[in-house]
Amino acid sequence: MKHEFEDHSWVAFIEATATRGPYEFFHSAMEFVDGNRGAGRQAIDLGCGGGADTRNLLARGWRVLAVDAEPHARVALLEHTTPANLERLEIAIGMFDEVELPEADLVYAQFSLPFAGDRLGASTRNALAAIVSGGAFVGQFIAAEDDWASDPNVAVVDRAWIERTFEPFAILDIDERKHHGAGGPDGATKHWHYFHIRARR
Ligand SMILES: C[S@@+](CC[C@H](N)C(=O)[O-])C[C@H]1O[C@@H](n2cnc3c(N)ncnc32)[C@H](O)[C@@H]1O
């Protein structure tokens, strides 16, 4: 049975971030996968939100499957994507652990999988199973000291979980970060503690 996605609080986030520029995580991903050479390669923007990174990938020549459970993601993508790039864009509205994913050279999951909550394991397994040999995962996972860690809807992991989960990958770059900084589009600061992961199968 398919699960309904009931958390429509993401609509405001999608509106606020739809036209933002790329964050450093995206540049880090592009460096890891030689991302400016996207032609002929398939990316999955997992938890695409407002779609800014989907468009950043399309602009570099990638084919992109943009995935998000919130239906408003489709509205933002269609509103802001350059028409010429639409033929390389597919959109899947669905849950991370239920959506059918194609073989991918890159799964890009920028601060999205932690919001799978208690479905983190199945969601991450589905994401990693899509990655072809030589393909990459780049994304972040929330850790114990983060202000969001007390939210029951946010999955918290430790280094051992990361190492276990990415065990089949040939390269695993774990960048653990702790800092105070802006927590979202409203600019309020929070304490961050997360793992920025770059892995290659
Ligand atoms: C923090 S936002 C990140 C969006 C985007 N990656 C970015 O960095 O701007 C998390 C996104 O994941 C989506 N999401 C949360 N839980 C989900 C789930 N279980 N399945 C699919 N999408 C989900 C939300 O709708 C939201 O757009």
mmCIF file of C-alpha atoms and ligand atoms in Angstrom:
data_model
loop_
_atom_site.group_PDB
_atom_site.id
_atom_site.type_symbol
_atom_site.label_atom_id
_atom_site.label_comp_id
_atom_site.label_asym_id
_atom_site.label_seq_id
_atom_site.Cartn_x
_atom_site.Cartn_y
_atom_site.Cartn_z
ATOM 1 C CA MET A 1 0.000 0.000 0.000
ATOM 2 C CA LYS A 2 1.263 3.463 -0.899
ATOM 3 C CA HIS A 3 1.728 5.906 1.984
ATOM 4 C CA GLU A 4 0.249 9.375 1.817
ATOM 5 C CA PHE A 5 2.657 12.258 2.382
ATOM 6 C CA GLU A 6 0.921 14.447 4.929
ATOM 7 C CA ASP A 7 3.599 17.013 5.681
ATOM 8 C CA HIS A 8 2.598 19.970 3.510
ATOM 9 C CA SER A 9 4.787 22.330 5.524
ATOM 10 C CA TRP A 10 7.333 21.875 2.716
ATOM 11 C CA VAL A 11 5.279 24.062 0.345
ATOM 12 C CA ALA A 12 6.584 27.286 1.935
ATOM 13 C CA PHE A 13 10.150 25.916 1.824
ATOM 14 C CA ILE A 14 9.755 25.082 -1.858
ATOM 15 C CA GLU A 15 8.505 28.579 -2.668
ATOM 16 C CA ALA A 16 11.302 30.216 -0.659
ATOM 17 C CA THR A 17 14.130 28.193 -2.220
ATOM 18 C CA ALA A 18 12.978 27.595 -5.799
ATOM 19 C CA THR A 19 15.205 30.256 -7.323
ATOM 20 C CA ARG A 20 18.199 30.067 -4.968
ATOM 21 C CA GLY A 21 21.690 29.502 -6.308
ATOM 22 C CA PRO A 22 23.723 26.333 -5.689
ATOM 23 C CA TYR A 23 25.068 25.731 -2.175
ATOM 24 C CA GLU A 24 28.653 24.606 -1.506
ATOM 25 C CA PHE A 25 27.350 21.002 -1.197
ATOM 26 C CA PHE A 26 26.389 21.123 -4.854
ATOM 27 C CA HIS A 27 29.823 22.407 -5.889
ATOM 28 C CA SER A 28 31.360 19.653 -3.772
ATOM 29 C CA ALA A 29 29.231 17.103 -5.627
ATOM 30 C CA MET A 30 30.100 18.496 -9.039
ATOM 31 C CA GLU A 31 33.803 18.385 -8.199
ATOM 32 C CA PHE A 32 33.439 14.744 -7.068
ATOM 33 C CA VAL A 33 31.684 13.581 -10.260
ATOM 34 C CA ASP A 34 33.233 15.950 -12.826
ATOM 35 C CA GLY A 35 29.722 17.334 -13.004
ATOM 36 C CA ASN A 36 30.169 19.887 -15.745
ATOM 37 C CA ARG A 37 30.282 16.929 -18.147
ATOM 38 C CA GLY A 38 26.678 15.881 -17.598
ATOM 39 C CA ALA A 39 25.803 15.027 -21.209
ATOM 40 C CA GLY A 40 24.645 11.415 -21.472
ATOM 41 C CA ARG A 41 24.573 10.936 -17.688
ATOM 42 C CA GLN A 42 21.559 10.352 -15.442
ATOM 43 C CA ALA A 43 21.147 12.118 -12.096
ATOM 44 C CA ILE A 44 18.455 11.738 -9.460
ATOM 45 C CA ASP A 45 17.744 14.839 -7.371
ATOM 46 C CA LEU A 46 16.285 13.053 -4.372
ATOM 47 C CA GLY A 47 14.054 15.384 -2.368
ATOM 48 C CA CYS A 48 14.364 18.098 -4.989
ATOM 49 C CA GLY A 49 12.274 20.646 -3.055
ATOM 50 C CA GLY A 50 12.059 23.836 -5.109
ATOM 51 C CA GLY A 51 14.174 22.229 -7.831
ATOM 52 C CA ALA A 52 17.142 24.601 -7.792
ATOM 53 C CA ASP A 53 19.673 21.771 -7.987
ATOM 54 C CA THR A 54 17.669 19.919 -10.599
ATOM 55 C CA ARG A 55 18.041 23.000 -12.785
ATOM 56 C CA ASN A 56 21.730 23.290 -11.847
ATOM 57 C CA LEU A 57 22.170 19.710 -13.099
ATOM 58 C CA LEU A 58 20.123 20.265 -16.259
ATOM 59 C CA ALA A 59 22.242 23.334 -17.036
ATOM 60 C CA ARG A 60 25.333 21.064 -16.950
ATOM 61 C CA GLY A 61 23.791 18.672 -19.474
ATOM 62 C CA TRP A 62 22.555 15.913 -17.122
ATOM 63 C CA ARG A 63 19.292 14.043 -17.559
ATOM 64 C CA VAL A 64 17.514 14.428 -14.220
ATOM 65 C CA LEU A 65 14.818 12.565 -12.370
ATOM 66 C CA ALA A 66 13.552 14.989 -9.713
ATOM 67 C CA VAL A 67 11.885 13.163 -6.806
ATOM 68 C CA ASP A 68 9.830 14.652 -4.007
ATOM 69 C CA ALA A 69 6.763 13.564 -2.041
ATOM 70 C CA GLU A 70 5.344 17.088 -1.975
ATOM 71 C CA PRO A 71 3.273 17.666 -5.165
ATOM 72 C CA HIS A 72 4.139 21.379 -5.104
ATOM 73 C CA ALA A 73 7.681 20.420 -6.167
ATOM 74 C CA ARG A 74 6.310 19.666 -9.638
ATOM 75 C CA VAL A 75 4.681 23.110 -9.819
ATOM 76 C CA ALA A 76 7.962 24.849 -8.923
ATOM 77 C CA LEU A 77 9.980 22.719 -11.359
ATOM 78 C CA LEU A 78 7.673 23.384 -14.271
ATOM 79 C CA GLU A 79 7.482 27.087 -13.477
ATOM 80 C CA HIS A 80 11.228 27.687 -13.273
ATOM 81 C CA THR A 81 12.876 25.189 -15.653
ATOM 82 C CA THR A 82 14.082 26.551 -18.983
ATOM 83 C CA PRO A 83 11.778 25.042 -21.648
ATOM 84 C CA ALA A 84 14.745 23.790 -23.699
ATOM 85 C CA ASN A 85 15.866 21.667 -20.727
ATOM 86 C CA LEU A 86 12.470 20.092 -20.029
ATOM 87 C CA GLU A 87 13.116 17.167 -22.390
ATOM 88 C CA ARG A 88 15.906 15.982 -20.062
ATOM 89 C CA LEU A 89 13.713 16.327 -16.943
ATOM 90 C CA GLU A 90 11.441 13.713 -15.409
ATOM 91 C CA ILE A 91 9.502 14.302 -12.212
ATOM 92 C CA ALA A 92 8.356 11.639 -9.760
ATOM 93 C CA ILE A 93 6.070 12.639 -6.906
ATOM 94 C CA GLY A 94 6.410 9.937 -4.272
ATOM 95 C CA MET A 95 8.077 8.724 -1.107
ATOM 96 C CA PHE A 96 11.811 7.973 -1.123
ATOM 97 C CA ASP A 97 11.261 4.328 -0.217
ATOM 98 C CA GLU A 98 8.419 3.740 -2.689
ATOM 99 C CA VAL A 99 9.356 5.611 -5.834
ATOM 100 C CA GLU A 100 10.818 3.565 -8.685
ATOM 101 C CA LEU A 101 14.280 4.875 -9.518
ATOM 102 C CA PRO A 102 16.187 4.399 -12.806
ATOM 103 C CA GLU A 103 19.877 3.458 -12.951
ATOM 104 C CA ALA A 104 21.783 6.601 -12.059
ATOM 105 C CA ASP A 105 25.308 7.984 -12.348
ATOM 106 C CA LEU A 106 24.579 10.351 -9.454
ATOM 107 C CA VAL A 107 22.084 10.398 -6.617
ATOM 108 C CA TYR A 108 22.078 13.891 -5.147
ATOM 109 C CA ALA A 109 20.244 14.051 -1.805
ATOM 110 C CA GLN A 110 20.808 17.482 -0.315
ATOM 111 C CA PHE A 111 19.398 17.467 3.249
ATOM 112 C CA SER A 112 16.522 15.262 2.207
ATOM 113 C CA LEU A 113 16.909 11.665 3.436
ATOM 114 C CA PRO A 114 16.879 12.621 7.168
ATOM 115 C CA PHE A 115 13.271 13.730 6.674
ATOM 116 C CA ALA A 116 12.290 10.157 5.849
ATOM 117 C CA GLY A 117 12.203 9.700 9.647
ATOM 118 C CA ASP A 118 11.699 6.076 10.631
ATOM 119 C CA ARG A 119 11.779 5.100 6.951
ATOM 120 C CA LEU A 120 15.398 6.255 6.567
ATOM 121 C CA GLY A 121 16.762 2.716 6.132
ATOM 122 C CA ALA A 122 14.404 1.677 3.336
ATOM 123 C CA SER A 123 14.676 5.131 1.733
ATOM 124 C CA THR A 124 18.468 5.054 1.674
ATOM 125 C CA ARG A 125 18.536 1.460 0.398
ATOM 126 C CA ASN A 126 16.256 2.417 -2.489
ATOM 127 C CA ALA A 127 18.471 5.415 -3.312
ATOM 128 C CA LEU A 128 21.749 3.487 -3.217
ATOM 129 C CA ALA A 129 20.374 0.559 -5.242
ATOM 130 C CA ALA A 130 19.880 2.942 -8.177
ATOM 131 C CA ILE A 131 23.569 3.845 -8.428
ATOM 132 C CA VAL A 132 25.519 2.110 -11.209
ATOM 133 C CA SER A 133 29.094 0.888 -10.850
ATOM 134 C CA GLY A 134 31.291 4.002 -10.915
ATOM 135 C CA GLY A 135 28.290 6.150 -9.998
ATOM 136 C CA ALA A 136 28.130 8.398 -6.951
ATOM 137 C CA PHE A 137 26.009 9.433 -3.988
ATOM 138 C CA VAL A 138 26.309 12.900 -2.482
ATOM 139 C CA GLY A 139 24.091 13.943 0.389
ATOM 140 C CA GLN A 140 23.846 14.774 4.073
ATOM 141 C CA PHE A 141 22.658 12.920 7.166
ATOM 142 C CA ILE A 142 21.771 14.559 10.483
ATOM 143 C CA ALA A 143 23.802 13.640 13.592
ATOM 144 C CA ALA A 144 23.114 13.609 17.332
ATOM 145 C CA GLU A 145 24.087 17.161 18.351
ATOM 146 C CA ASP A 146 22.001 18.889 15.688
ATOM 147 C CA ASP A 147 19.110 21.061 16.958
ATOM 148 C CA TRP A 148 16.794 19.047 14.711
ATOM 149 C CA ALA A 149 17.825 15.753 16.316
ATOM 150 C CA SER A 150 15.017 16.003 18.892
ATOM 151 C CA ASP A 151 12.368 16.224 16.157
ATOM 152 C CA PRO A 152 10.722 12.784 15.945
ATOM 153 C CA ASN A 153 10.331 13.222 12.179
ATOM 154 C CA VAL A 154 14.077 13.586 11.647
ATOM 155 C CA ALA A 155 16.296 10.505 11.413
ATOM 156 C CA VAL A 156 19.590 10.754 13.282
ATOM 157 C CA VAL A 157 22.588 8.616 12.368
ATOM 158 C CA ASP A 158 26.129 8.047 13.589
ATOM 159 C CA ARG A 159 29.403 7.290 11.829
ATOM 160 C CA ALA A 160 28.945 3.526 12.280
ATOM 161 C CA TRP A 161 25.587 3.697 10.470
ATOM 162 C CA ILE A 162 27.213 5.599 7.607
ATOM 163 C CA GLU A 163 30.059 3.074 7.343
ATOM 164 C CA ARG A 164 27.650 0.130 7.382
ATOM 165 C CA THR A 165 25.268 1.693 4.887
ATOM 166 C CA PHE A 166 27.998 2.604 2.402
ATOM 167 C CA GLU A 167 29.990 -0.599 2.908
ATOM 168 C CA PRO A 168 29.536 -1.707 -0.767
ATOM 169 C CA PHE A 169 31.011 1.579 -2.012
ATOM 170 C CA ALA A 170 34.642 1.748 -3.158
ATOM 171 C CA ILE A 171 35.186 5.340 -2.033
ATOM 172 C CA LEU A 172 33.570 6.873 1.047
ATOM 173 C CA ASP A 173 34.351 10.451 2.014
ATOM 174 C CA ILE A 174 32.769 11.282 5.419
ATOM 175 C CA ASP A 175 32.909 14.971 6.309
ATOM 176 C CA GLU A 176 31.459 15.449 9.815
ATOM 177 C CA ARG A 177 30.549 19.060 10.505
ATOM 178 C CA LYS A 178 29.446 20.991 13.598
ATOM 179 C CA HIS A 179 28.710 24.723 13.469
ATOM 180 C CA HIS A 180 26.178 27.441 14.178
ATOM 181 C CA GLY A 181 24.511 28.923 11.132
ATOM 182 C CA ALA A 182 21.344 29.786 9.270
ATOM 183 C CA GLY A 183 18.780 26.994 9.469
ATOM 184 C CA GLY A 184 16.638 27.654 6.462
ATOM 185 C CA PRO A 185 15.077 30.246 4.231
ATOM 186 C CA ASP A 186 13.954 32.396 7.191
ATOM 187 C CA GLY A 187 17.625 32.823 8.165
ATOM 188 C CA ALA A 188 17.226 31.847 11.864
ATOM 189 C CA THR A 189 20.414 30.308 13.269
ATOM 190 C CA LYS A 190 20.651 26.815 14.718
ATOM 191 C CA HIS A 191 23.316 24.357 15.773
ATOM 192 C CA TRP A 192 24.223 22.043 12.940
ATOM 193 C CA HIS A 193 25.740 18.582 13.248
ATOM 194 C CA TYR A 194 25.705 16.450 10.134
ATOM 195 C CA PHE A 195 27.691 14.212 7.836
ATOM 196 C CA HIS A 196 28.369 15.470 4.308
ATOM 197 C CA ILE A 197 28.837 12.243 2.353
ATOM 198 C CA ARG A 198 30.453 11.655 -1.003
ATOM 199 C CA ALA A 199 30.603 8.007 -2.055
ATOM 200 C CA ARG A 200 31.457 6.193 -5.265
ATOM 201 C CA ARG A 201 30.340 2.657 -6.092
HETATM 202 C C1 LIG B 1 15.023 20.165 3.472
HETATM 203 S S1 LIG B 1 14.136 19.897 1.963
HETATM 204 C C2 LIG B 1 15.520 19.781 0.840
HETATM 205 C C3 LIG B 1 15.148 20.175 -0.567
HETATM 206 C C4 LIG B 1 16.311 20.330 -1.537
HETATM 207 N N1 LIG B 1 17.113 19.135 -1.645
HETATM 208 C C5 LIG B 1 17.164 21.508 -1.138
HETATM 209 O O1 LIG B 1 18.240 21.290 -0.584
HETATM 210 O O2 LIG B 1 16.750 22.659 -1.388
HETATM 211 C C6 LIG B 1 13.563 18.208 2.066
HETATM 212 C C7 LIG B 1 12.663 17.801 0.913
HETATM 213 O O3 LIG B 1 12.391 16.392 1.028
HETATM 214 C C8 LIG B 1 11.012 16.148 0.786
HETATM 215 N N2 LIG B 1 10.654 14.943 1.558
HETATM 216 C C9 LIG B 1 10.651 14.817 2.911
HETATM 217 N N3 LIG B 1 10.373 13.545 3.257
HETATM 218 C C10 LIG B 1 10.211 12.862 2.099
HETATM 219 C C11 LIG B 1 9.948 11.479 1.799
HETATM 220 N N4 LIG B 1 9.808 10.566 2.770
HETATM 221 N N5 LIG B 1 9.867 11.109 0.495
HETATM 222 C C12 LIG B 1 10.032 12.027 -0.493
HETATM 223 N N6 LIG B 1 10.282 13.342 -0.259
HETATM 224 C C13 LIG B 1 10.378 13.746 1.015
HETATM 225 C C14 LIG B 1 10.290 17.411 1.226
HETATM 226 O O4 LIG B 1 9.043 17.558 0.556
HETATM 227 C C15 LIG B 1 11.314 18.499 0.869
HETATM 228 O O5 LIG B 1 11.093 19.034 -0.401
#
